[in-house]
CSV table of C-alpha atoms and ligand atoms in Angstrom, one decimal:
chain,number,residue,atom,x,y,z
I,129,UNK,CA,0.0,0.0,0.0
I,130,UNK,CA,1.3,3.4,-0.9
I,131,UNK,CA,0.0,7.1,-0.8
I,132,UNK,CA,-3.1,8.5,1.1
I,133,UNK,CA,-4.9,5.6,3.8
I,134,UNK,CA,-7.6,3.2,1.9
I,135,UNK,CA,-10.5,2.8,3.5
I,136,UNK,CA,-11.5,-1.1,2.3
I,137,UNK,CA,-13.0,-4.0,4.3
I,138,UNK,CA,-9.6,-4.6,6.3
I,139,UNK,CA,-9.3,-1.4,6.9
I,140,UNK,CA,-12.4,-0.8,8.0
I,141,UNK,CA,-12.2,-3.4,10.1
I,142,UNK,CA,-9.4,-2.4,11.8
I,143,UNK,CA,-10.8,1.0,12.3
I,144,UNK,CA,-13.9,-0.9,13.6
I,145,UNK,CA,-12.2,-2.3,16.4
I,146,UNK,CA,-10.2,1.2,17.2
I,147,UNK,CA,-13.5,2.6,17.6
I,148,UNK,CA,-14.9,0.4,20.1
I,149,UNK,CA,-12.2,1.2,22.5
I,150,UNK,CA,-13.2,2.9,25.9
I,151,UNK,CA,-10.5,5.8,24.3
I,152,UNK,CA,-13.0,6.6,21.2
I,153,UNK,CA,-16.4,5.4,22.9
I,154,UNK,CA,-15.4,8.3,25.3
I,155,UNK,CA,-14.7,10.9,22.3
I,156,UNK,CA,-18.3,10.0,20.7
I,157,UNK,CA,-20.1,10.8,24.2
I,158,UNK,CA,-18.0,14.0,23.7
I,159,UNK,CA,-19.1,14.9,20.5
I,160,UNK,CA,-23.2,13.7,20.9
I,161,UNK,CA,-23.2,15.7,24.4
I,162,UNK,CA,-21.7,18.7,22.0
I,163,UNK,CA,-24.3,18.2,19.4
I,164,UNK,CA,-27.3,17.9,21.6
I,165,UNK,CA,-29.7,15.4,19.5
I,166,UNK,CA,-33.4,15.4,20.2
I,167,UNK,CA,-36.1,13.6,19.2
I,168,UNK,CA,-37.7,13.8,16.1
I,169,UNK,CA,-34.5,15.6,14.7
I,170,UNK,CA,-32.8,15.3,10.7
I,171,UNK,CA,-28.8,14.9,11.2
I,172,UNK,CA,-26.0,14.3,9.1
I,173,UNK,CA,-23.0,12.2,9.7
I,174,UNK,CA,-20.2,13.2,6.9
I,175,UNK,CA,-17.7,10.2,6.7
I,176,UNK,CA,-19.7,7.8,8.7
I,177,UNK,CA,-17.4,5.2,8.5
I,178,UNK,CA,-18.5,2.1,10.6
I,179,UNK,CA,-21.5,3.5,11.9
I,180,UNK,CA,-20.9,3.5,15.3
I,181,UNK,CA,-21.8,7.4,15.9
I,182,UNK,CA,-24.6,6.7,13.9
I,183,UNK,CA,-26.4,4.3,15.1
I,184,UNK,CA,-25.8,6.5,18.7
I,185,UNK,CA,-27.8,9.3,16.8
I,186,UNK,CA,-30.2,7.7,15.4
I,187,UNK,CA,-31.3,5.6,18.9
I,188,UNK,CA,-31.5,9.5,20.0
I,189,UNK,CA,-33.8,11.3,17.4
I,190,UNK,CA,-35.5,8.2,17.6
I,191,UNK,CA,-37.9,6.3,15.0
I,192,UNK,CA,-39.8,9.7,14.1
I,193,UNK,CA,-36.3,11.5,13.6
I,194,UNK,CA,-33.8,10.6,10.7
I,195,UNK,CA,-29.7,10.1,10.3
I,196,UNK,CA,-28.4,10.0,6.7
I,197,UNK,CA,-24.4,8.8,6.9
I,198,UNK,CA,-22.3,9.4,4.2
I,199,UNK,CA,-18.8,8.0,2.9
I,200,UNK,CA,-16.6,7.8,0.5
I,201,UNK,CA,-16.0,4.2,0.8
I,202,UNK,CA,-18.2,1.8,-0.2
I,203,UNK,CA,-16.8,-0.7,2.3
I,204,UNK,CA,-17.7,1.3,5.4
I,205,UNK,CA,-21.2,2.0,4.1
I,206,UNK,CA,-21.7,-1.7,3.8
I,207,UNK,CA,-20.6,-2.1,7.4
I,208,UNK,CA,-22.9,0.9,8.8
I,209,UNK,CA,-25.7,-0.3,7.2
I,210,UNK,CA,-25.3,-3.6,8.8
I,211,UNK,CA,-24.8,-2.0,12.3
I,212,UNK,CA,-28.0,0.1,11.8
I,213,UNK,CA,-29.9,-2.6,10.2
I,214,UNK,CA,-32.8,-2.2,13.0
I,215,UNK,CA,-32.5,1.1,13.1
I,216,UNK,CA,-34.8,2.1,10.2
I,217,UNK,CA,-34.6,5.7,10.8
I,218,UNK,CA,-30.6,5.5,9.9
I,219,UNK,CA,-29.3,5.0,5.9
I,220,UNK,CA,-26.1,5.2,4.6
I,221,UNK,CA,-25.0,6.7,0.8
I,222,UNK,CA,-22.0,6.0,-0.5
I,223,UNK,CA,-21.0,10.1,-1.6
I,224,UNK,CA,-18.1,12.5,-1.3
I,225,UNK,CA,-18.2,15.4,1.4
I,226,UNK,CA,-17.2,17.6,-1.4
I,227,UNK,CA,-20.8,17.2,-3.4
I,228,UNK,CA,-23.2,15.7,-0.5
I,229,UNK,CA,-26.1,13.8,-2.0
I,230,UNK,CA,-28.5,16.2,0.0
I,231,UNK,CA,-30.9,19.0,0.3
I,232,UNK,CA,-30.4,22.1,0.7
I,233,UNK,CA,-31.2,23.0,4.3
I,234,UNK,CA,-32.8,19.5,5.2
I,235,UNK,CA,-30.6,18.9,8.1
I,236,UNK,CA,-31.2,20.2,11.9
I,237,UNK,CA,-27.5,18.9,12.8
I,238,UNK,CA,-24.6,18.0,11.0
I,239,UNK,CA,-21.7,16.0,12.4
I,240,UNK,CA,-18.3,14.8,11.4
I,241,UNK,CA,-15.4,13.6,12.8
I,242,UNK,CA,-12.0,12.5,12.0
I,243,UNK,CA,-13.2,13.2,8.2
I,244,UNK,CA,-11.8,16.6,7.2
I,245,UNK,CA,-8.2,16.0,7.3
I,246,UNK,CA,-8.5,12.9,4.6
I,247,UNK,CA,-10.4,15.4,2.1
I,248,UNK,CA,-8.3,17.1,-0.7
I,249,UNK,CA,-10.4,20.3,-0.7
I,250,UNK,CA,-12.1,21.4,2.9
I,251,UNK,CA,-13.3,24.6,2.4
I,252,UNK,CA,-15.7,23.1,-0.8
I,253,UNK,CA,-16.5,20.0,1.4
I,254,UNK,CA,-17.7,23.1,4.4
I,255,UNK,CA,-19.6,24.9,1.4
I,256,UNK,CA,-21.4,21.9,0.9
I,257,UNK,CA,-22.1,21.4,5.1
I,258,UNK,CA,-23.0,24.9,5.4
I,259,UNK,CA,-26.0,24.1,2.2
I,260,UNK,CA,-27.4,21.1,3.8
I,261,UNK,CA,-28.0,22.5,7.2
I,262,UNK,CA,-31.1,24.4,8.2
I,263,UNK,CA,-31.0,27.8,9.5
I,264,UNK,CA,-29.4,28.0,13.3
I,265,UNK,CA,-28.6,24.5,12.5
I,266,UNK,CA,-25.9,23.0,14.5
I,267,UNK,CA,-22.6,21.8,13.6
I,268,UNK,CA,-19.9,20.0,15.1
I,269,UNK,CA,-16.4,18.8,13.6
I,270,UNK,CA,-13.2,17.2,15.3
I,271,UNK,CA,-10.1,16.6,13.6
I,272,UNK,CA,-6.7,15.8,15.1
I,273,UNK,CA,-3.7,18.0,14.8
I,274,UNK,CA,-0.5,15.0,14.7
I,275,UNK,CA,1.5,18.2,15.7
I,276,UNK,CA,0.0,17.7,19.0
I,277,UNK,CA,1.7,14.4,19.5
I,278,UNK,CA,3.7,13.1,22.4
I,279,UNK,CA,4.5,9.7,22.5
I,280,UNK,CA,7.6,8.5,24.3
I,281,UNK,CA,10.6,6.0,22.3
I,282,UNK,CA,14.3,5.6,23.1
I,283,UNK,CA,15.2,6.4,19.5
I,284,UNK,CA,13.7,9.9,19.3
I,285,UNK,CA,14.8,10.4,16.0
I,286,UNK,CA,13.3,7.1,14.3
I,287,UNK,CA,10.3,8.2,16.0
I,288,UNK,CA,10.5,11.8,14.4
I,289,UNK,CA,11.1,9.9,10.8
I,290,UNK,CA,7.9,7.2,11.1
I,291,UNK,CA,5.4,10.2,12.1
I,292,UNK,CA,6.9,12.3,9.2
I,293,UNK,CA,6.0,9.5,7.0
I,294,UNK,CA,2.3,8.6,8.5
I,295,UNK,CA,1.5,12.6,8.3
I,296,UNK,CA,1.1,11.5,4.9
I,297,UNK,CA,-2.2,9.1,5.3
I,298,UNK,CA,-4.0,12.7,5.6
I,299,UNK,CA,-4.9,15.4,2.9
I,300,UNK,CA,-3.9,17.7,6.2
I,301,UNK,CA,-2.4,16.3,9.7
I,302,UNK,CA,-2.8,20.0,10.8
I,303,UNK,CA,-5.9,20.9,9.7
I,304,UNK,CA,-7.3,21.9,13.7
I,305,UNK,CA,-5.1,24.8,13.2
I,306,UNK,CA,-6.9,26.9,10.3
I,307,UNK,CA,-10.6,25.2,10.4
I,308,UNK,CA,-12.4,28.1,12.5
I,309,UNK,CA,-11.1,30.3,10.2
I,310,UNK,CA,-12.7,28.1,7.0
I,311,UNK,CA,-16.0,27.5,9.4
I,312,UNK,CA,-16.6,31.3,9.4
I,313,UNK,CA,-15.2,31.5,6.1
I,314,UNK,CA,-18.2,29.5,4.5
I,315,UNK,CA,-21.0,31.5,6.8
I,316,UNK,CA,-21.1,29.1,10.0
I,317,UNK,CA,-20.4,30.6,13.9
I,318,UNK,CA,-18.1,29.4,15.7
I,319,UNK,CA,-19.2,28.8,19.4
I,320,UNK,CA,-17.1,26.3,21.7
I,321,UNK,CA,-13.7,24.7,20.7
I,322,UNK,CA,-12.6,22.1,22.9
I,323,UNK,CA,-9.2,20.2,22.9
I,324,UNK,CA,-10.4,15.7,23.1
I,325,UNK,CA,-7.1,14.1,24.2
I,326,UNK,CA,-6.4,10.2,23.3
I,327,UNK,CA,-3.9,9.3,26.4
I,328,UNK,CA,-2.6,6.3,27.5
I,329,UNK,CA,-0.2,6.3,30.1
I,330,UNK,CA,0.9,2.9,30.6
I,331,UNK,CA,-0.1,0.2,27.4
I,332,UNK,CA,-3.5,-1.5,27.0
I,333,UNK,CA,-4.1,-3.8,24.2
I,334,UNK,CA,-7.6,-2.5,24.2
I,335,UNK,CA,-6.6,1.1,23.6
I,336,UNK,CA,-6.7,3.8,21.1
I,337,UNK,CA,-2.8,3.9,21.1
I,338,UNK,CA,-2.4,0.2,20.5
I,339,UNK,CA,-4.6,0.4,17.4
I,340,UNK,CA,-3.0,3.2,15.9
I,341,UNK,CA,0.3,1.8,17.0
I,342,UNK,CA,-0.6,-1.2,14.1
I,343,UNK,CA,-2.1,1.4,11.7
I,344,UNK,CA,1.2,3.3,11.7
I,345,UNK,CA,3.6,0.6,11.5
I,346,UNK,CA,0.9,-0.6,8.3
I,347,UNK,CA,0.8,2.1,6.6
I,348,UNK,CA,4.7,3.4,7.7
I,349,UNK,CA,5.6,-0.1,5.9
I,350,UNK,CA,4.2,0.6,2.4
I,351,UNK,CA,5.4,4.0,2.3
I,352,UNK,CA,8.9,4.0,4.5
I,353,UNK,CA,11.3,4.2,1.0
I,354,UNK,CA,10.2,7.7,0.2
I,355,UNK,CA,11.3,8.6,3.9
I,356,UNK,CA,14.7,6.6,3.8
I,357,UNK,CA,13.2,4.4,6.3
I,358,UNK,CA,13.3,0.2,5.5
I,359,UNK,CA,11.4,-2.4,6.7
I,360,UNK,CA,13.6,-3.0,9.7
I,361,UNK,CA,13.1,0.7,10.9
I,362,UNK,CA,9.9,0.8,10.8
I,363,UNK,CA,10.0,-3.5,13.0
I,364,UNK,CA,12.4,-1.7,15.3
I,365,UNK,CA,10.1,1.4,16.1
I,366,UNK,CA,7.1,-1.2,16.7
I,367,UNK,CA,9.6,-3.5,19.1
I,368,UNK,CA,10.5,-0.6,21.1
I,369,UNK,CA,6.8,0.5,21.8
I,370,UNK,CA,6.2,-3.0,22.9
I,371,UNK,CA,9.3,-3.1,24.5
I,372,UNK,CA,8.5,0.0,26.6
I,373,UNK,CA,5.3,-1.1,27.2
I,374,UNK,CA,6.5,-4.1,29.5
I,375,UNK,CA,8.7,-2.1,31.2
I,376,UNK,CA,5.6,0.1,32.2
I,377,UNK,CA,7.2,2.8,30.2
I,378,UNK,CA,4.5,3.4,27.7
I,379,UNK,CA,3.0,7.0,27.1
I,380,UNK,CA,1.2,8.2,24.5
I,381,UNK,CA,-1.1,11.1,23.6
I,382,UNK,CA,-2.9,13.2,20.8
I,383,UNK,CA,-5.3,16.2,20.7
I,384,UNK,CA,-8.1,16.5,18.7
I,385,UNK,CA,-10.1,19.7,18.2
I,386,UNK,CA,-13.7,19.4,18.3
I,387,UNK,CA,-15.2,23.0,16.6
I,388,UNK,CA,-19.0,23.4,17.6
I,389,UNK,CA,-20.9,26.1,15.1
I,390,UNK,CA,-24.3,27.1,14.0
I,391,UNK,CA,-25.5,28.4,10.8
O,56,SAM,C1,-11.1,8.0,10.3
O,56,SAM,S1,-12.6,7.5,9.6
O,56,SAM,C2,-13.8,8.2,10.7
O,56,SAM,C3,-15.1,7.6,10.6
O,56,SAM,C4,-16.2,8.2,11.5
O,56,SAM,N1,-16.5,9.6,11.2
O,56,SAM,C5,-15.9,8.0,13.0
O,56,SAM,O1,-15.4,8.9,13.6
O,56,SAM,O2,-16.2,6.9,13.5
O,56,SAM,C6,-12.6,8.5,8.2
O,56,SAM,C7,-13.8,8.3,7.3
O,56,SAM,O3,-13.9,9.3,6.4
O,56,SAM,C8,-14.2,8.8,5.1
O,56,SAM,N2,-13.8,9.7,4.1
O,56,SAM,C9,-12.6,10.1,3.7
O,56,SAM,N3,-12.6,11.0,2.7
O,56,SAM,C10,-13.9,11.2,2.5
O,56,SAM,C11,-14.6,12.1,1.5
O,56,SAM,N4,-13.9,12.9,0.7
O,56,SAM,N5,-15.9,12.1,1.5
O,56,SAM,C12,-16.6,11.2,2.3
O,56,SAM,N6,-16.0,10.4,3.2
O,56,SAM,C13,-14.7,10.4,3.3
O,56,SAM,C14,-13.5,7.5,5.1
O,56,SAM,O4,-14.0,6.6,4.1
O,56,SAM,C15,-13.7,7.0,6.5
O,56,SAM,O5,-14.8,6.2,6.6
């Protein structure tokens, strides 16, 4: 695998299981508290991926309300439709963010998360969030900024090397850094920003940071020649996470940004 991240059935697998972690369960409370879901309400979900925010939503707006998830991939479409199979108030288009197979203003609340930084061009994909959602419709967005990263390794350097290299499975690993300025940009009011940190201070196998440790070294892998990085570097990063792990020396955190706006 080389270039930007794919998003097919392994993948989405794999992301599947990341997102079921207490680490990410804990971010999607954070973002549904944010967004504020009532009954009977129409909401969005750009990039839906597996589902799993989605099928939160729709239990909250409820039968009489509506969720329409949308994604690029028609892997993780298949998945969320499976997860929200009894839910007949959720369905799932495979679309781009950039030209959103919507109304204009038929949504109460739009969501996305983690979405953003894979899309090429952001401020066409807002335009498009800013048409679907109704007047003093609510928005809420949360990227992560790989800037914000602190991670502890004994080879400081090699870990410098395989983040420069897995900055590249995003359109824009800093993209927290200019969004309110493209959320006004398009028309939409920026209210609260809040920083969600992914932390993990000692290793659990059941963790956000052992998930994306295995994403990295994946996708690190398939793209380490164009970094001068080999197969062995990227073996000997993953051994001395593990390494540091049993010796109780495991930390690990990133920031994302969650923006909430209205229209
Ligand atoms: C990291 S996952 C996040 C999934 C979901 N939002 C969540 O937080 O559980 C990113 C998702 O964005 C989707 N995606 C990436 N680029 C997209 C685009 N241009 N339009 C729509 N979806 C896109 C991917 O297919 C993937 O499902």
């Amino acid at each position: 695998m080389s270039g930007k991240l794919k998003f097919d059935t392994g993948a989405a697998k794999a992301m599947e299981a990341m997102y079921l972690t207490p680490d990410v369960v804990g971010q999607r409370v954070t973002v549904l508290n944010a967004l504020g879901l009532l009954p009977y309400e129409h909401v969005l979900d750009i990039g839906s991926g597996p589902g799993l925010l989605a099928e939160d939503a729709a239990k909250m707006v409820g039968a009489e309300g509506r969720v329409l998830g949308v994604d690029a991939s028609e892997a993780m479409v298949m998945m969320a439709r499976t997860r929200c199979a009894a839910l007949p108030q959720a369905e799932f288009l495979t679309c781009d963010a950039t030209k959103l197979e919507a109304p204009d203003a038929g949504f109460d609340a739009v969501v996305s998360t983690q979405v953003y930084e894979y899309v090429d061009d952001v401020d066409q994909a807002l335009r498009e969030l800013h048409r679907v959602l109704k007047p003093r419709g609510r928005a809420v967005i949360l990227d992560t900024d790989w800037d914000s990263i602190v991670w502890h390794a004994s080879d400081a350097d090699l870990m410098r090397r395989v983040l420069t290299c897995w900055d590249d499975h995003l359109a824009d690993p800093h993209l927290p850094a200019t969004l309110a300025r493209r959320l006004k940009r398009v028309g939409l009011e920026v209210g609260r920003v809040e920083v969600v940190p992914m932390i993990s201070v000692g290793f659990q196998p059941h963790s956000y940071a052992a998930g994306i440790m295995r994403a990295i070294r994946s996708f690190v892998r398939g793209n380490a020649e164009k970094h001068g990085l080999s197969e062995d570097d990227v073996q000997r990063w993953y051994d001395d996470q593990l390494r540091l792990a049993e010796l109780g020396a495991f930390f690990f955190s990133v920031n994302r940004y969650m923006f909430v706006a209205t229209k």
